Tab-separated table of C-alpha atoms in Angstrom:
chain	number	residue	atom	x	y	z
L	1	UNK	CA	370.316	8.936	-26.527
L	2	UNK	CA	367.304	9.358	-28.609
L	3	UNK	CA	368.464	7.015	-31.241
L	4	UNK	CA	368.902	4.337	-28.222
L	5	UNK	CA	365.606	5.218	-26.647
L	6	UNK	CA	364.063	4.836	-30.386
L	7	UNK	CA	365.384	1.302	-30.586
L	8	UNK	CA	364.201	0.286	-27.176
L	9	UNK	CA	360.373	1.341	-27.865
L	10	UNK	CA	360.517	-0.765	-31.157
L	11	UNK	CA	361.366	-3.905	-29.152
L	12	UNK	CA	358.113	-5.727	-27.608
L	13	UNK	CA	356.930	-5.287	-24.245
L	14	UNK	CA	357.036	-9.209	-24.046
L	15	UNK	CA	360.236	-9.332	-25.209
L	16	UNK	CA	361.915	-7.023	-23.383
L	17	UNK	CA	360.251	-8.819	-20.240
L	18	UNK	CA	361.258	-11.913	-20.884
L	19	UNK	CA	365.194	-10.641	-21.044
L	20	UNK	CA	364.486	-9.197	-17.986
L	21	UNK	CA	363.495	-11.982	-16.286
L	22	UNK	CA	366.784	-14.170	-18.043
L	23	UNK	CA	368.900	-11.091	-16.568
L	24	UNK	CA	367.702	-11.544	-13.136
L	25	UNK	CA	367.696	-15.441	-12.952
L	26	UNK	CA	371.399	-15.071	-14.113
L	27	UNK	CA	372.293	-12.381	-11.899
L	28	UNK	CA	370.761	-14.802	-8.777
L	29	UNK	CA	372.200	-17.938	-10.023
L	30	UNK	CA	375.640	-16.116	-10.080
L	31	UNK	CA	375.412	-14.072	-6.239
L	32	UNK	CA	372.690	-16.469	-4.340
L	33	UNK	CA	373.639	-16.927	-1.053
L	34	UNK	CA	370.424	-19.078	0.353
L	35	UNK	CA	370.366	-21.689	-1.752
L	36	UNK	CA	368.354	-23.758	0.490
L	37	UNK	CA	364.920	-25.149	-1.226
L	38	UNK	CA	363.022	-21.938	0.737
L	39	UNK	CA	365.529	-19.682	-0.687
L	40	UNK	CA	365.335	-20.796	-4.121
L	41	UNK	CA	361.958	-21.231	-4.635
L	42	UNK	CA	361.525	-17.334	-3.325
L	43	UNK	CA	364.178	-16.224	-5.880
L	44	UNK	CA	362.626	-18.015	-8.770
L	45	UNK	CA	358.988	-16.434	-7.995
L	46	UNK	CA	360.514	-13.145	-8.101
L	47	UNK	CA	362.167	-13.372	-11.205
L	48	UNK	CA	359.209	-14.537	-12.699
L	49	UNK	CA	357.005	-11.631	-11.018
L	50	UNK	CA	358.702	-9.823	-13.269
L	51	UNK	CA	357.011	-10.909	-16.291
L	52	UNK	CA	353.828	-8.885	-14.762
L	53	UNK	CA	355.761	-5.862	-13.663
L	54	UNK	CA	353.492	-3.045	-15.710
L	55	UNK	CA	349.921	-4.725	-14.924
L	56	UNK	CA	350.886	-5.010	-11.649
L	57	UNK	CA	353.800	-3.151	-10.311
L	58	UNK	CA	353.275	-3.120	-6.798
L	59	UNK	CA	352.715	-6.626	-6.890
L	60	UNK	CA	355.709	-7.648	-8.980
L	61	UNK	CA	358.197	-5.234	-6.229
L	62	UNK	CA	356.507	-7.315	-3.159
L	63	UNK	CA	357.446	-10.472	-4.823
L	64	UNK	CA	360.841	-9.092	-5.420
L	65	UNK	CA	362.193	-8.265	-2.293
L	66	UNK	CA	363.164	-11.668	-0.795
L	67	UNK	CA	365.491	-11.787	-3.337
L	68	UNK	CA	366.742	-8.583	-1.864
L	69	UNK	CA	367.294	-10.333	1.507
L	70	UNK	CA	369.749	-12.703	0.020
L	71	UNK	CA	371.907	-10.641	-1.703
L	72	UNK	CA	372.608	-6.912	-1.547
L	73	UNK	CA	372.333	-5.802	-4.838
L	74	UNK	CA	369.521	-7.466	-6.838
L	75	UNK	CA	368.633	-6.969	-10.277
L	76	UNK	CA	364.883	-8.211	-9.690
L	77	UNK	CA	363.872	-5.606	-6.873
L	78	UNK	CA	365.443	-2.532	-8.597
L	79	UNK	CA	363.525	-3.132	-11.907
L	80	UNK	CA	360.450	-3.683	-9.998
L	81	UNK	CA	361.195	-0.263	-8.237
L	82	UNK	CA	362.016	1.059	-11.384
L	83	UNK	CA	358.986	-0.146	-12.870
L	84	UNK	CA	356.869	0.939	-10.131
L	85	UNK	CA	358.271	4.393	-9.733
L	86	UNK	CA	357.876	5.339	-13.705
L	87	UNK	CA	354.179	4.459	-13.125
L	88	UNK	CA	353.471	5.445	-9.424
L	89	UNK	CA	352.787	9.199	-8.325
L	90	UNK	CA	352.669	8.447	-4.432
L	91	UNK	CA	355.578	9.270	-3.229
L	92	UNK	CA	354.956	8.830	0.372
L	93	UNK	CA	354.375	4.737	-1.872
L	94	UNK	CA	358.083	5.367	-3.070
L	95	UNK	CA	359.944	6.414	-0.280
L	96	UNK	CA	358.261	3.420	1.756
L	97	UNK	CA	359.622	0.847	-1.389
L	98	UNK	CA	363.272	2.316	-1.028
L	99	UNK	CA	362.889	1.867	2.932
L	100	UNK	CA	361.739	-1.416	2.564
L	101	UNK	CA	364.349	-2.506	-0.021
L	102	UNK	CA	366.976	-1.177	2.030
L	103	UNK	CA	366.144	-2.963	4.973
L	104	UNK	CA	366.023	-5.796	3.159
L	105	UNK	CA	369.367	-5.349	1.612
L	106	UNK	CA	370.929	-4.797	4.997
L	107	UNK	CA	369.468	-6.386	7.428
L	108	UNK	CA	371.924	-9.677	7.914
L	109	UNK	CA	369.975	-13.306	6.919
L	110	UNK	CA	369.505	-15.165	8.942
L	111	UNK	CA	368.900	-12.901	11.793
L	112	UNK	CA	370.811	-15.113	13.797
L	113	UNK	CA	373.559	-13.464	12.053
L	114	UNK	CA	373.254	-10.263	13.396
L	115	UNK	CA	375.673	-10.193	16.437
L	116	UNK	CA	378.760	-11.077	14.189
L	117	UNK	CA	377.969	-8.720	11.345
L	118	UNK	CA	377.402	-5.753	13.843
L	119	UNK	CA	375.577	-2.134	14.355
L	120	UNK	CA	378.252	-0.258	12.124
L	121	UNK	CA	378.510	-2.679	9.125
L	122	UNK	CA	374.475	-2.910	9.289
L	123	UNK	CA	374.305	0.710	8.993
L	124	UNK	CA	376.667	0.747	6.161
L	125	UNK	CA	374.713	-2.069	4.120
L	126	UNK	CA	371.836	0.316	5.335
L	127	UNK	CA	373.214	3.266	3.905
L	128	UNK	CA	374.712	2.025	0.540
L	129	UNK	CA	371.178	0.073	0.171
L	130	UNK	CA	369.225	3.185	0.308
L	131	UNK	CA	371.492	4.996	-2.150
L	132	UNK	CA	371.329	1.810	-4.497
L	133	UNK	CA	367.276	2.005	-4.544
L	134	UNK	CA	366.935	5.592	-4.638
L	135	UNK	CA	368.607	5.195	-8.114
L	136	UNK	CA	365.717	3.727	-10.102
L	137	UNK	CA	363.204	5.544	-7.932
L	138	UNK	CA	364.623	8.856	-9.079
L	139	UNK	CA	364.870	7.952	-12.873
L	140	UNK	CA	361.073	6.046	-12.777
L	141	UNK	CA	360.471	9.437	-12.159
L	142	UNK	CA	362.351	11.369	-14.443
L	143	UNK	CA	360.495	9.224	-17.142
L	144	UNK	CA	357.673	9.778	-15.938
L	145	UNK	CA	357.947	13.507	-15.496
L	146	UNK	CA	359.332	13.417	-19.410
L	147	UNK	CA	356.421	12.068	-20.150
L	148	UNK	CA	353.630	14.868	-18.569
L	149	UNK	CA	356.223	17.567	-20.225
L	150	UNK	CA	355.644	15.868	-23.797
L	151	UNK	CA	351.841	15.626	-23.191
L	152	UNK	CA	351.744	19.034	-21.696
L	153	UNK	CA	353.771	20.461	-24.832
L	154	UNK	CA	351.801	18.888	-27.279
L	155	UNK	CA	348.216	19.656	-25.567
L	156	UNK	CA	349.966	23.481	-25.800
L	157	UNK	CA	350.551	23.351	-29.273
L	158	UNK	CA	347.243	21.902	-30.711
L	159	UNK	CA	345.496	24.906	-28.234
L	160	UNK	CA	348.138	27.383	-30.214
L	161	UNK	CA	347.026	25.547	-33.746
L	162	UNK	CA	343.406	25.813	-32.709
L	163	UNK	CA	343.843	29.523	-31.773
L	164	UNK	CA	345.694	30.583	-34.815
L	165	UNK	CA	342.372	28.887	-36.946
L	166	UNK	CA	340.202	30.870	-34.646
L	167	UNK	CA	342.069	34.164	-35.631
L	168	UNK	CA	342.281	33.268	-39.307
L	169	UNK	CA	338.647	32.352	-39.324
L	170	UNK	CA	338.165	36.364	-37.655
L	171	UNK	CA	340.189	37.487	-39.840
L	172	UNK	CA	338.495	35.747	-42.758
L	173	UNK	CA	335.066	37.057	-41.432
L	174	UNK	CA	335.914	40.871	-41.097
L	175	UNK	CA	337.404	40.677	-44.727
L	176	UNK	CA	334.381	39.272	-45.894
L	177	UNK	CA	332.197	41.423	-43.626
L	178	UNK	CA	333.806	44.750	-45.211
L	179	UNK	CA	333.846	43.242	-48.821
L	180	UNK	CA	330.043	42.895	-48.176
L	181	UNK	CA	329.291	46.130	-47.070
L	182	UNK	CA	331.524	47.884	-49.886
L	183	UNK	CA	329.563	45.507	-52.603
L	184	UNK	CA	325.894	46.480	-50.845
L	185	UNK	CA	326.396	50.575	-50.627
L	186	UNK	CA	328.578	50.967	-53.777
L	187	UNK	CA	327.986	48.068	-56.458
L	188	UNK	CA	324.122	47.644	-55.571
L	189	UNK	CA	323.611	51.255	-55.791
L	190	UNK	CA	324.832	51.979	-59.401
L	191	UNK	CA	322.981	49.103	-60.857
L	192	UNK	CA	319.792	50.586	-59.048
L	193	UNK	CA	320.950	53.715	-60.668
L	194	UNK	CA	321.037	51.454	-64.157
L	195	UNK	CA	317.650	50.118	-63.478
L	196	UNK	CA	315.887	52.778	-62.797
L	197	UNK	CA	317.601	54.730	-65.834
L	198	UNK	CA	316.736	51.531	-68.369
L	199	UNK	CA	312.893	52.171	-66.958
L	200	UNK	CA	312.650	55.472	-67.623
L	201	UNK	CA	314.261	55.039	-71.084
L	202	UNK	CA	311.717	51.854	-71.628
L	203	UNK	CA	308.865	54.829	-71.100
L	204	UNK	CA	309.977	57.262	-73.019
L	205	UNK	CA	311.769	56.022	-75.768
L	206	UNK	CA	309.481	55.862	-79.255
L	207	UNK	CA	311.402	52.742	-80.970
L	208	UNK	CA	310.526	49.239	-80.219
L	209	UNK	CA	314.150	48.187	-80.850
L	210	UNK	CA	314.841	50.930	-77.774
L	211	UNK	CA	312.428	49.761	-75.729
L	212	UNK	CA	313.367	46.701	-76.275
L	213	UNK	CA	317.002	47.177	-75.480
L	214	UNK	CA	315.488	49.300	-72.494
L	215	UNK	CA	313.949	46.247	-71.058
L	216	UNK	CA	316.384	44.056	-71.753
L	217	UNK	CA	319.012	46.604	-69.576
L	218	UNK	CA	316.217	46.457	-66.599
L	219	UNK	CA	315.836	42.933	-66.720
L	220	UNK	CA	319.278	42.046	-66.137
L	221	UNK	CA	319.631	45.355	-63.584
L	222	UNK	CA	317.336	43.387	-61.568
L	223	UNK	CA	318.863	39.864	-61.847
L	224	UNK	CA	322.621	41.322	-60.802
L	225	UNK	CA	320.599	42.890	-57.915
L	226	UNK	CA	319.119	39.795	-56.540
L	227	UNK	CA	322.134	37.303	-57.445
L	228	UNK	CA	324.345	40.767	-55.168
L	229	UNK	CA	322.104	40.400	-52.531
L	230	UNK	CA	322.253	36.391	-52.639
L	231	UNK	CA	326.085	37.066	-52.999
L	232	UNK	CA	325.825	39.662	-50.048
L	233	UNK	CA	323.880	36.868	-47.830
L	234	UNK	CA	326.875	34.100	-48.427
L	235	UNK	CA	329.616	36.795	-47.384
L	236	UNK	CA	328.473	37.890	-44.647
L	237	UNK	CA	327.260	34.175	-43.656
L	238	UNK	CA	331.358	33.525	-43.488
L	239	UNK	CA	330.584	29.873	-44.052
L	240	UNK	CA	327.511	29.184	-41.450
L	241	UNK	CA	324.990	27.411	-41.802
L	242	UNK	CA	323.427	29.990	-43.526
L	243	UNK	CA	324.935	29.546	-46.412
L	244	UNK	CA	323.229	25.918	-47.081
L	245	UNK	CA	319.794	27.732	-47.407
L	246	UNK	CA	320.511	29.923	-50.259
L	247	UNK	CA	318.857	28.073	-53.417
L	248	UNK	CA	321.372	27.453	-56.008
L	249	UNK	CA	320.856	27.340	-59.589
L	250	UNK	CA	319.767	24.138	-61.292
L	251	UNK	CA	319.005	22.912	-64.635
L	252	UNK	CA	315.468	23.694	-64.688
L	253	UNK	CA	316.486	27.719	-64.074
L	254	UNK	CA	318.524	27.845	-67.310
L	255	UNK	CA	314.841	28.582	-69.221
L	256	UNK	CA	314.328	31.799	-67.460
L	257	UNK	CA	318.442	32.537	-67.862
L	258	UNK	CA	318.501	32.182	-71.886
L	259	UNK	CA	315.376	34.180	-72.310
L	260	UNK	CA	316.968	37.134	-69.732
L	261	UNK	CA	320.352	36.791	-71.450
L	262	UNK	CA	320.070	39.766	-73.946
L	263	UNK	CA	320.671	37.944	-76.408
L	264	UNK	CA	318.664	35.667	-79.402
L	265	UNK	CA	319.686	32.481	-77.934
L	266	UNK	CA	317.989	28.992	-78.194
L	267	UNK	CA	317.710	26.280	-76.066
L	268	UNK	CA	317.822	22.565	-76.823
L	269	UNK	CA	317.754	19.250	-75.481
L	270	UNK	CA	317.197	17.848	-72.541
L	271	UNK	CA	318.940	16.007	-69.270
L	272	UNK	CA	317.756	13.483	-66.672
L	273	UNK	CA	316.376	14.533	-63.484
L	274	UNK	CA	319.294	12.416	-61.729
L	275	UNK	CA	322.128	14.790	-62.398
L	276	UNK	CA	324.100	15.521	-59.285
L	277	UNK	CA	323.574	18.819	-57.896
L	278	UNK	CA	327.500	20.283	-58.486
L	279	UNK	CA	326.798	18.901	-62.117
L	280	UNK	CA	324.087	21.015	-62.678
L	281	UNK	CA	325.243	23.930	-60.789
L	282	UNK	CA	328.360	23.912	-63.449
L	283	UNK	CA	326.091	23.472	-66.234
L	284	UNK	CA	324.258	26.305	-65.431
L	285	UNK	CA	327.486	28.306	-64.833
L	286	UNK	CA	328.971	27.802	-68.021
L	287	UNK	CA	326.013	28.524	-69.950
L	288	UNK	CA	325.802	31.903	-67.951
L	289	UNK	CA	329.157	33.045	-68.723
L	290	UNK	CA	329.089	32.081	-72.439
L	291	UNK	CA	325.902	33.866	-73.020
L	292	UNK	CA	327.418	36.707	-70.951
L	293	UNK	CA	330.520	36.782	-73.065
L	294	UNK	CA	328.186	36.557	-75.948
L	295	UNK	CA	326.476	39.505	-75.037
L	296	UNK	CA	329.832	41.140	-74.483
L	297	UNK	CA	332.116	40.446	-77.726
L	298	UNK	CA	329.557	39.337	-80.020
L	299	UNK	CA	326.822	42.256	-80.726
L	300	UNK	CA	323.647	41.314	-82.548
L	301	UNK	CA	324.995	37.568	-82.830
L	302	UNK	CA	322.465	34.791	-82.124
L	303	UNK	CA	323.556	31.694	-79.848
L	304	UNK	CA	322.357	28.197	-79.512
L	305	UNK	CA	322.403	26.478	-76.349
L	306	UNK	CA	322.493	22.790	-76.405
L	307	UNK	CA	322.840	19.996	-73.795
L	308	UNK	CA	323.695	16.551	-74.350
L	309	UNK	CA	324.550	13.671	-73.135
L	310	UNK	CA	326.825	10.761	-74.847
L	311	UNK	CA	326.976	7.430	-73.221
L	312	UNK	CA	328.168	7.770	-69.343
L	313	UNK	CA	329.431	11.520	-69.883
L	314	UNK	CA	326.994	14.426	-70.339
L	315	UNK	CA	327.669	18.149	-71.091
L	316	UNK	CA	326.656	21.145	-72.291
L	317	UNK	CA	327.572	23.310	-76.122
L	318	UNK	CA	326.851	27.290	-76.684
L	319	UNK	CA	328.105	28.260	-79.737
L	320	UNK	CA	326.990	31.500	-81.468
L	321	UNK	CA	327.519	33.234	-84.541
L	322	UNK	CA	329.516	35.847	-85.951
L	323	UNK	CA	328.551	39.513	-84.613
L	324	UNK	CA	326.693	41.672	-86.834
L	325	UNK	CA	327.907	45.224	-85.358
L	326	UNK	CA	331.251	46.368	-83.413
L	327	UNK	CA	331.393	45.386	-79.896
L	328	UNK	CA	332.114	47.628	-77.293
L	329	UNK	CA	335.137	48.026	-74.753
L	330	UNK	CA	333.915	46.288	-71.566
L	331	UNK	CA	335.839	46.244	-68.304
L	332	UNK	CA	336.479	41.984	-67.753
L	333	UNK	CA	338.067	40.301	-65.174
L	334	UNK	CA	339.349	37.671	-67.332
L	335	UNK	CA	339.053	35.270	-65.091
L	336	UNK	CA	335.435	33.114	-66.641
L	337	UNK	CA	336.624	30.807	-68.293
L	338	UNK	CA	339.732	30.049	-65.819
L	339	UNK	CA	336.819	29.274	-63.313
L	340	UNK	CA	334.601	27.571	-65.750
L	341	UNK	CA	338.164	25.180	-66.540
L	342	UNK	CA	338.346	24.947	-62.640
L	343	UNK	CA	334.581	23.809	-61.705
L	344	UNK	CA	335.505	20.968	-64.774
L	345	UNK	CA	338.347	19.936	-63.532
L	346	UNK	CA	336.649	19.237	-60.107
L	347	UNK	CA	334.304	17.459	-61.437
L	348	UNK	CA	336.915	15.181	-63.462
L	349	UNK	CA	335.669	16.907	-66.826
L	350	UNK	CA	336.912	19.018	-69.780
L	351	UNK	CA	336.111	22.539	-71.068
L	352	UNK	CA	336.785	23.503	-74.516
L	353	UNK	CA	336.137	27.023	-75.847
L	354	UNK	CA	337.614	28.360	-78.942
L	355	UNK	CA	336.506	30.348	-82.055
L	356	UNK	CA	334.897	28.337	-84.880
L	357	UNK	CA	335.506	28.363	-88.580
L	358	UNK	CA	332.799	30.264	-89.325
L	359	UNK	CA	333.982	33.399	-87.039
L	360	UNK	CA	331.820	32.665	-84.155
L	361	UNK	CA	332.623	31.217	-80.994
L	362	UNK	CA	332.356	28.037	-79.050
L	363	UNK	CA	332.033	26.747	-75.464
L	364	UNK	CA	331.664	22.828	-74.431
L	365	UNK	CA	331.669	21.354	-71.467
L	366	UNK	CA	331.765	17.707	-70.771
L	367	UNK	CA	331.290	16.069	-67.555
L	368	UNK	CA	330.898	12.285	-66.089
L	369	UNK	CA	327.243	11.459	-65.424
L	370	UNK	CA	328.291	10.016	-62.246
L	371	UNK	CA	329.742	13.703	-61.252
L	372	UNK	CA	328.972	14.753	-57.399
């Protein structure tokens, strides 16, 4: 039944009108019993009413029911009623249209005609009329009633859909809620701890290398503070509008980041001012986490940050040397460079990072200019 219901909605409306109004015109030349000029010319106007049966279905059934007058069964009216019934929600409107159609069905034509048909056969015609119009009435409205059951069921399930978001989006914000708090009272506090232990040992201690190492500890103690807090902020935002007013790192912050690295790094070259904002944001990145992992796995080795650009592609190169003394065992996630390979890939570039010939280490990134 669905299959047949699927081919019926792919054939036109006007089509399907049209072979409606062929169906009936057959149906009347083949049963008409008036065939005077009167009676024809009513039949032919309601077969053609038919053509306008869904702009204007009362209409079209008025039109219709001569024909039912001069014949008992009629193609023409019972379409009409069909027609009007899938798109009516009177039914007081209804039950008048099956009266009327049944009357008009039974009632003997010409009038004159009454006294030899009789009371009993009239109220026979009368009966089997009104069972013969119900028919349509009742399926227009099945249809119809199919019809608010598919709306109503689909209305149901986009409110489900939209409350299951809603509950992920809770969810979502009470995980990020909790991972803020545990990052404020138990990550900020030991590198507070950190910081105020590199101060004191910036005081006290009596060699410059020390202090300098002292400072250097502070420094970035301070930095992981405010990027936590910043990092705090965005959790607990749970993607509001806060979030679009915490500053971002640009190109013009990665000054302050090579001299705060820890490390002897250098900076050189230059990029234009029109860079896209994701662009610089995974410049800046990259160079973070190479000097970071400099810091990390190469002790006492000096880096060299450079940026570039080469035709319609620009990018960015930290390579350092060899280290000079044994590195420690650092807790890592891993994870830097997988993110550094994902922010490239975004932005329809490359990443490249591999040791060099001379035992240090390399990073490159290279990006489209026209990155956003």
């Amino acid at each position: 039944m669905s299959r047949a219901r699927a081919v019926w909605q792919r054939v036109p409306a006007p089509v399907l009108d049209l072979v409606l109004v062929a169906v009936a015109a057959v149906d009347l030349w083949l049963t008409l019993w008036d065939d005077t000029r009167l009676g024809v010319a009513l039949a032919a106007l309601g077969c053609a009413a038919l053509a306008f049966r869904r702009r204007f279905p009362l209409g079209a059934f008025l039109l219709t029911l001569p024909i039912a007058m001069a014949q008992p069964v009629a193609v023409a009216p019972l379409v009409a009623l069909f027609t009007l019934a899938e798109r009516s929600r009177s039914r007081t409107l209804l039950a008048g249209c099956v009266a009327l159609v049944a009357v008009a069905s039974s009632v003997p034509w010409p009038l004159a005609s009454f006294a030899e048909v009789g009371r009993t056969m009239t109220l026979i015609d009368f009966v089997y009329s009104l069972a013969t119009a119900a028919a349509p009435v009742l399926f227009g409205q099945l249809l119809q009633a199919h019809r608010d059951l598919a709306r109503r069921l689909t209305e149901i399930e986009e409110a489900r859909e939209h409350e299951r978001a809603l509950h992920a989006q809770a969810v979502l914000a009470r995980e990020r809620a909790q991972l803020a708090r545990e990052m404020h009272d138990v990550v900020s506090h030991q590198v507070s701890l950190i910081a105020v232990q590199a101060g004191a040992m910036q005081v006290a201690a009596q060699d410059p290398s020390t202090r300098e190492a002292a400072r250097t500890i502070r420094s970035l103690s301070v930095t992981t503070l405010d990027e936590l807090r910043t990092m705090v902020t965005l959790l607990r935002a749970s993607g509001g509008h806060a979030t679009e007013l915490t500053p971002q790192p640009t190109l013009a912050d990665l000054h302050k980041l090579v001299e705060s690295s820890g490390t002897h790094a250098q900076l050189k070259g230059e990029l234009p001012p029109t860079v896209g904002t994701p662009a610089q944001r995974a410049l800046y990145r990259t160079v973070q986490e190479a000097l970071t992992n400099v810091r990390k796995h190469a002790p006492g080795a000096t880096a060299r940050v450079e940026l570039w650009q080469d035709g319609d592609h620009l990018g960015v190169t930290v390579a350092n040397t060899p280290p000079t003394r044994p590195s420690l065992s650092l807790p890592g996630s891993q994870q830097g460079l997988v993110g550094l390979r994902e922010r490239a890939d975004i932005l329809r570039g490359t990443l490249e990072a591999g040791p060099t010939t001379e035992g240090g280490y390399r990073v490159r990134l290279r990006i489209p200019l026209s990155a956003d």
